[in-house]
Amino acid sequence: ADPATFCRTNFSTAYHKDNNQELKFNKGTTTLAFKFDHGIIVAVDSRSTMGSYIGSQTVKKVIEINPYLLGTMAGGAADCSYWERRLGMQCRLYELRNKERISVAAASRLLWNTVTSYRGYGLSMGTMVAGWDKTGPQLYYVDSDGSRLGGNLFSVGSGSTYAYGILDTGYRADMTPEEAIELGKRAIYHATHRDAYSGGTCNVYHVQEQGWVKVFAGDVNDMHYAYAAERDADTAARRAAAGGEEKMEL
């Protein structure tokens, strides 16, 4: 039997597609990463779903490939986790053979080579590879359909459209690290608020020249009430200012 045909029949990965396959991978997640003047911010949620069933609220969707490289998970959790951990092994072997760290471009190429060799066999992966090498901060998007793109800003997953709305509004290359971290947090929060398949914990990493650092981990429910209180305070301040202006006019 043809393995590719068997996988497509029994392990379909398409959204809203039902070929009466035995296993239906209905996925959901929100991951994002963007470059700015002080490095790269990587932010993710932690919810794992299969359709309307929430399997876990504590999935680690950032794979720590080595002290200078991070990978993100979107799609099939097993696929992303296994192949990105295997990428870590390949990167270490490269270092031992060549006596230098692998570049982010080369690491993303290794992952692309792997997923491309399995194209049509049912892999479901939409990943980002972020890191710092001799050329500075670099960010790549790699997926199981054969795409490999370098860029400054990516968001992957069912909540990515909501995250893009926040990122497109607030993104600037000259942000301070604090502003960039806050932007990543807000984008993940708003995605989890609107996308039922995203949620759990917001985890944020900052990739710097000295390596990556985990800078934030917080429950999105706590973030909801914190941002709601901030919004209410801003609204009250604006109303008070508007009332003061009306009195002055009178």
Short mmCIF file of N, CA, C and O in Angstrom, two decimals, residues 29-97:
data_model
loop_
_atom_site.label_atom_id
_atom_site.label_comp_id
_atom_site.label_asym_id
_atom_site.label_seq_id
_atom_site.Cartn_x
_atom_site.Cartn_y
_atom_site.Cartn_z
N THR A 29 -4.26 26.97 18.24
CA THR A 29 -3.14 27.53 19.02
C THR A 29 -2.92 28.97 18.59
O THR A 29 -3.48 29.43 17.59
N THR A 30 -2.10 29.69 19.33
CA THR A 30 -1.63 31.00 18.90
C THR A 30 -0.15 31.12 19.27
O THR A 30 0.21 30.99 20.44
N THR A 31 0.67 31.31 18.27
CA THR A 31 2.10 31.57 18.49
C THR A 31 2.50 32.78 17.66
O THR A 31 1.93 33.02 16.59
N LEU A 32 3.46 33.55 18.14
CA LEU A 32 3.93 34.71 17.38
C LEU A 32 5.39 34.99 17.72
O LEU A 32 5.89 34.59 18.77
N ALA A 33 6.04 35.68 16.81
CA ALA A 33 7.42 36.12 17.03
C ALA A 33 7.68 37.32 16.14
O ALA A 33 7.15 37.42 15.02
N PHE A 34 8.48 38.26 16.64
CA PHE A 34 8.84 39.42 15.82
C PHE A 34 10.21 39.94 16.22
O PHE A 34 10.63 39.84 17.37
N LYS A 35 10.90 40.48 15.21
CA LYS A 35 12.20 41.09 15.42
C LYS A 35 12.04 42.57 15.73
O LYS A 35 11.12 43.21 15.20
N PHE A 36 12.91 43.09 16.57
CA PHE A 36 12.97 44.53 16.79
C PHE A 36 14.42 44.88 17.12
O PHE A 36 15.31 44.01 17.03
N ASP A 37 14.69 46.13 17.43
CA ASP A 37 16.07 46.59 17.55
C ASP A 37 16.87 45.90 18.65
O ASP A 37 18.10 45.90 18.63
N HIS A 38 16.18 45.30 19.62
CA HIS A 38 16.87 44.69 20.75
C HIS A 38 16.75 43.17 20.75
O HIS A 38 16.94 42.54 21.80
N GLY A 39 16.45 42.57 19.60
CA GLY A 39 16.39 41.12 19.52
C GLY A 39 15.09 40.62 18.93
O GLY A 39 14.54 41.20 17.99
N ILE A 40 14.59 39.54 19.50
CA ILE A 40 13.36 38.90 19.02
C ILE A 40 12.48 38.57 20.22
O ILE A 40 12.98 38.07 21.24
N ILE A 41 11.20 38.84 20.10
CA ILE A 41 10.21 38.42 21.11
C ILE A 41 9.45 37.21 20.55
O ILE A 41 8.96 37.25 19.42
N VAL A 42 9.37 36.17 21.35
CA VAL A 42 8.58 34.98 21.00
C VAL A 42 7.52 34.81 22.08
O VAL A 42 7.85 34.76 23.27
N ALA A 43 6.25 34.76 21.68
CA ALA A 43 5.15 34.64 22.66
C ALA A 43 4.18 33.57 22.18
O ALA A 43 3.87 33.48 20.99
N VAL A 44 3.69 32.76 23.12
CA VAL A 44 2.79 31.64 22.79
C VAL A 44 1.75 31.47 23.89
O VAL A 44 1.91 31.98 25.01
N ASP A 45 0.67 30.75 23.55
CA ASP A 45 -0.27 30.32 24.57
C ASP A 45 0.12 28.89 24.99
O ASP A 45 1.19 28.41 24.62
N SER A 46 -0.76 28.20 25.73
CA SER A 46 -0.38 26.86 26.20
C SER A 46 -1.52 25.85 26.14
O SER A 46 -1.45 24.81 26.77
N ARG A 47 -2.57 26.16 25.39
CA ARG A 47 -3.73 25.26 25.32
C ARG A 47 -3.56 24.24 24.20
O ARG A 47 -3.17 24.60 23.09
N SER A 48 -3.88 22.99 24.50
CA SER A 48 -3.87 21.93 23.50
C SER A 48 -5.30 21.42 23.32
O SER A 48 -5.95 21.06 24.30
N THR A 49 -5.77 21.43 22.07
CA THR A 49 -7.16 21.03 21.82
C THR A 49 -7.24 19.98 20.73
O THR A 49 -6.33 19.82 19.91
N MET A 50 -8.36 19.25 20.74
CA MET A 50 -8.71 18.37 19.62
C MET A 50 -10.19 18.59 19.37
O MET A 50 -11.04 18.01 20.03
N GLY A 51 -10.47 19.53 18.47
CA GLY A 51 -11.84 19.97 18.29
C GLY A 51 -12.26 20.81 19.49
O GLY A 51 -11.53 21.68 19.95
N SER A 52 -13.42 20.51 20.06
CA SER A 52 -13.91 21.26 21.21
C SER A 52 -13.36 20.71 22.52
O SER A 52 -13.61 21.28 23.59
N TYR A 53 -12.60 19.63 22.47
CA TYR A 53 -12.03 19.03 23.67
C TYR A 53 -10.69 19.70 24.00
O TYR A 53 -9.80 19.76 23.16
N ILE A 54 -10.56 20.21 25.23
CA ILE A 54 -9.31 20.82 25.69
C ILE A 54 -8.50 19.73 26.38
O ILE A 54 -8.85 19.25 27.46
N GLY A 55 -7.42 19.33 25.73
CA GLY A 55 -6.61 18.24 26.27
C GLY A 55 -5.68 18.68 27.37
O GLY A 55 -5.41 17.93 28.30
N SER A 56 -5.17 19.91 27.27
CA SER A 56 -4.22 20.40 28.28
C SER A 56 -4.19 21.92 28.24
O SER A 56 -4.41 22.53 27.19
N GLN A 57 -3.90 22.52 29.38
CA GLN A 57 -3.73 23.96 29.49
C GLN A 57 -2.27 24.33 29.77
O GLN A 57 -1.97 25.50 29.99
N THR A 58 -1.39 23.35 29.76
CA THR A 58 0.00 23.60 30.17
C THR A 58 1.01 23.05 29.18
O THR A 58 2.08 22.58 29.56
N VAL A 59 0.69 23.11 27.89
CA VAL A 59 1.63 22.62 26.88
C VAL A 59 2.75 23.64 26.68
O VAL A 59 2.51 24.84 26.59
N LYS A 60 3.97 23.15 26.62
CA LYS A 60 5.12 24.02 26.38
C LYS A 60 5.31 24.15 24.87
O LYS A 60 5.88 23.27 24.22
N LYS A 61 4.83 25.26 24.31
CA LYS A 61 4.84 25.43 22.86
C LYS A 61 6.10 26.11 22.33
O LYS A 61 6.21 26.33 21.12
N VAL A 62 7.02 26.46 23.21
CA VAL A 62 8.32 26.94 22.78
C VAL A 62 9.34 25.84 23.04
O VAL A 62 9.53 25.42 24.19
N ILE A 63 9.98 25.34 21.98
CA ILE A 63 10.99 24.30 22.10
C ILE A 63 12.36 24.99 22.21
O ILE A 63 12.75 25.76 21.33
N GLU A 64 13.05 24.72 23.30
CA GLU A 64 14.36 25.34 23.53
C GLU A 64 15.43 24.48 22.85
O GLU A 64 15.97 23.54 23.43
N ILE A 65 15.73 24.82 21.59
CA ILE A 65 16.61 23.99 20.77
C ILE A 65 18.03 24.01 21.32
O ILE A 65 18.68 22.97 21.45
N ASN A 66 18.55 25.18 21.60
CA ASN A 66 19.82 25.35 22.29
C ASN A 66 19.79 26.73 22.96
O ASN A 66 18.80 27.44 22.84
N PRO A 67 20.84 27.14 23.67
CA PRO A 67 20.77 28.43 24.38
C PRO A 67 20.58 29.66 23.49
O PRO A 67 20.31 30.75 24.01
N TYR A 68 20.72 29.51 22.17
CA TYR A 68 20.59 30.64 21.26
C TYR A 68 19.47 30.46 20.24
O TYR A 68 19.24 31.35 19.43
N LEU A 69 18.78 29.32 20.27
CA LEU A 69 17.76 29.01 19.27
C LEU A 69 16.47 28.56 19.94
O LEU A 69 16.49 27.76 20.88
N LEU A 70 15.35 29.08 19.44
CA LEU A 70 14.02 28.67 19.91
C LEU A 70 13.17 28.24 18.72
O LEU A 70 13.29 28.81 17.63
N GLY A 71 12.29 27.28 18.96
CA GLY A 71 11.31 26.88 17.96
C GLY A 71 9.92 26.94 18.57
O GLY A 71 9.77 26.76 19.78
N THR A 72 8.90 27.20 17.76
CA THR A 72 7.53 27.24 18.26
C THR A 72 6.72 26.08 17.68
O THR A 72 7.07 25.54 16.62
N MET A 73 5.64 25.73 18.36
CA MET A 73 4.77 24.63 17.96
C MET A 73 3.40 25.13 17.54
O MET A 73 2.76 25.85 18.28
N ALA A 74 2.96 24.73 16.36
CA ALA A 74 1.58 24.93 15.93
C ALA A 74 1.25 23.79 14.98
O ALA A 74 2.06 23.47 14.11
N GLY A 75 0.09 23.20 15.15
CA GLY A 75 -0.27 22.02 14.35
C GLY A 75 -0.34 20.81 15.25
O GLY A 75 -0.90 20.85 16.33
N GLY A 76 0.23 19.71 14.80
CA GLY A 76 0.26 18.49 15.61
C GLY A 76 1.35 18.59 16.67
O GLY A 76 2.53 18.79 16.36
N ALA A 77 0.97 18.44 17.93
CA ALA A 77 1.93 18.60 19.03
C ALA A 77 3.06 17.58 18.93
O ALA A 77 4.23 17.91 19.14
N ALA A 78 2.72 16.33 18.63
CA ALA A 78 3.74 15.29 18.55
C ALA A 78 4.72 15.57 17.41
O ALA A 78 5.94 15.42 17.58
N ASP A 79 4.20 15.97 16.25
CA ASP A 79 5.06 16.26 15.10
C ASP A 79 6.05 17.37 15.44
O ASP A 79 7.25 17.24 15.22
N CYS A 80 5.52 18.49 15.94
CA CYS A 80 6.38 19.64 16.23
C CYS A 80 7.40 19.31 17.31
O CYS A 80 8.59 19.62 17.18
N SER A 81 6.95 18.68 18.38
CA SER A 81 7.84 18.39 19.50
C SER A 81 8.96 17.45 19.06
O SER A 81 10.14 17.71 19.34
N TYR A 82 8.63 16.39 18.35
CA TYR A 82 9.64 15.41 17.97
C TYR A 82 10.66 16.00 16.99
O TYR A 82 11.87 15.89 17.20
N TRP A 83 10.17 16.60 15.92
CA TRP A 83 11.09 17.03 14.87
C TRP A 83 11.91 18.24 15.30
O TRP A 83 13.06 18.41 14.86
N GLU A 84 11.37 19.08 16.18
CA GLU A 84 12.18 20.20 16.65
C GLU A 84 13.21 19.76 17.68
O GLU A 84 14.31 20.31 17.75
N ARG A 85 12.89 18.76 18.46
CA ARG A 85 13.90 18.21 19.37
C ARG A 85 14.98 17.48 18.57
O ARG A 85 16.16 17.50 18.94
N ARG A 86 14.59 16.84 17.51
CA ARG A 86 15.58 16.22 16.62
C ARG A 86 16.45 17.30 15.98
O ARG A 86 17.65 17.09 15.77
N LEU A 87 15.84 18.45 15.67
CA LEU A 87 16.63 19.56 15.14
C LEU A 87 17.70 19.99 16.14
O LEU A 87 18.82 20.33 15.77
N GLY A 88 17.36 19.96 17.44
CA GLY A 88 18.35 20.28 18.46
C GLY A 88 19.54 19.35 18.41
O GLY A 88 20.70 19.77 18.56
N MET A 89 19.29 18.07 18.18
CA MET A 89 20.37 17.09 18.04
C MET A 89 21.23 17.40 16.81
O MET A 89 22.47 17.38 16.87
N GLN A 90 20.57 17.73 15.69
CA GLN A 90 21.31 18.05 14.48
C GLN A 90 22.18 19.30 14.65
O GLN A 90 23.31 19.36 14.16
N CYS A 91 21.64 20.30 15.37
CA CYS A 91 22.41 21.52 15.61
C CYS A 91 23.63 21.24 16.48
O CYS A 91 24.71 21.81 16.26
N ARG A 92 23.47 20.38 17.47
CA ARG A 92 24.60 20.02 18.33
C ARG A 92 25.66 19.27 17.56
O ARG A 92 26.87 19.51 17.74
N LEU A 93 25.25 18.35 16.69
CA LEU A 93 26.21 17.64 15.86
C LEU A 93 26.96 18.59 14.94
O LEU A 93 28.17 18.44 14.72
N TYR A 94 26.26 19.59 14.41
CA TYR A 94 26.92 20.60 13.57
C TYR A 94 28.00 21.32 14.37
O TYR A 94 29.11 21.55 13.87
N GLU A 95 27.69 21.70 15.61
CA GLU A 95 28.66 22.41 16.45
C GLU A 95 29.90 21.54 16.71
O GLU A 95 31.03 22.02 16.66
N LEU A 96 29.70 20.26 16.97
CA LEU A 96 30.81 19.37 17.26
C LEU A 96 31.69 19.17 16.02
O LEU A 96 32.91 19.07 16.14
N ARG A 97 31.07 19.12 14.86
CA ARG A 97 31.83 18.89 13.63
C ARG A 97 32.55 20.14 13.15
O ARG A 97 33.68 20.06 12.65
#
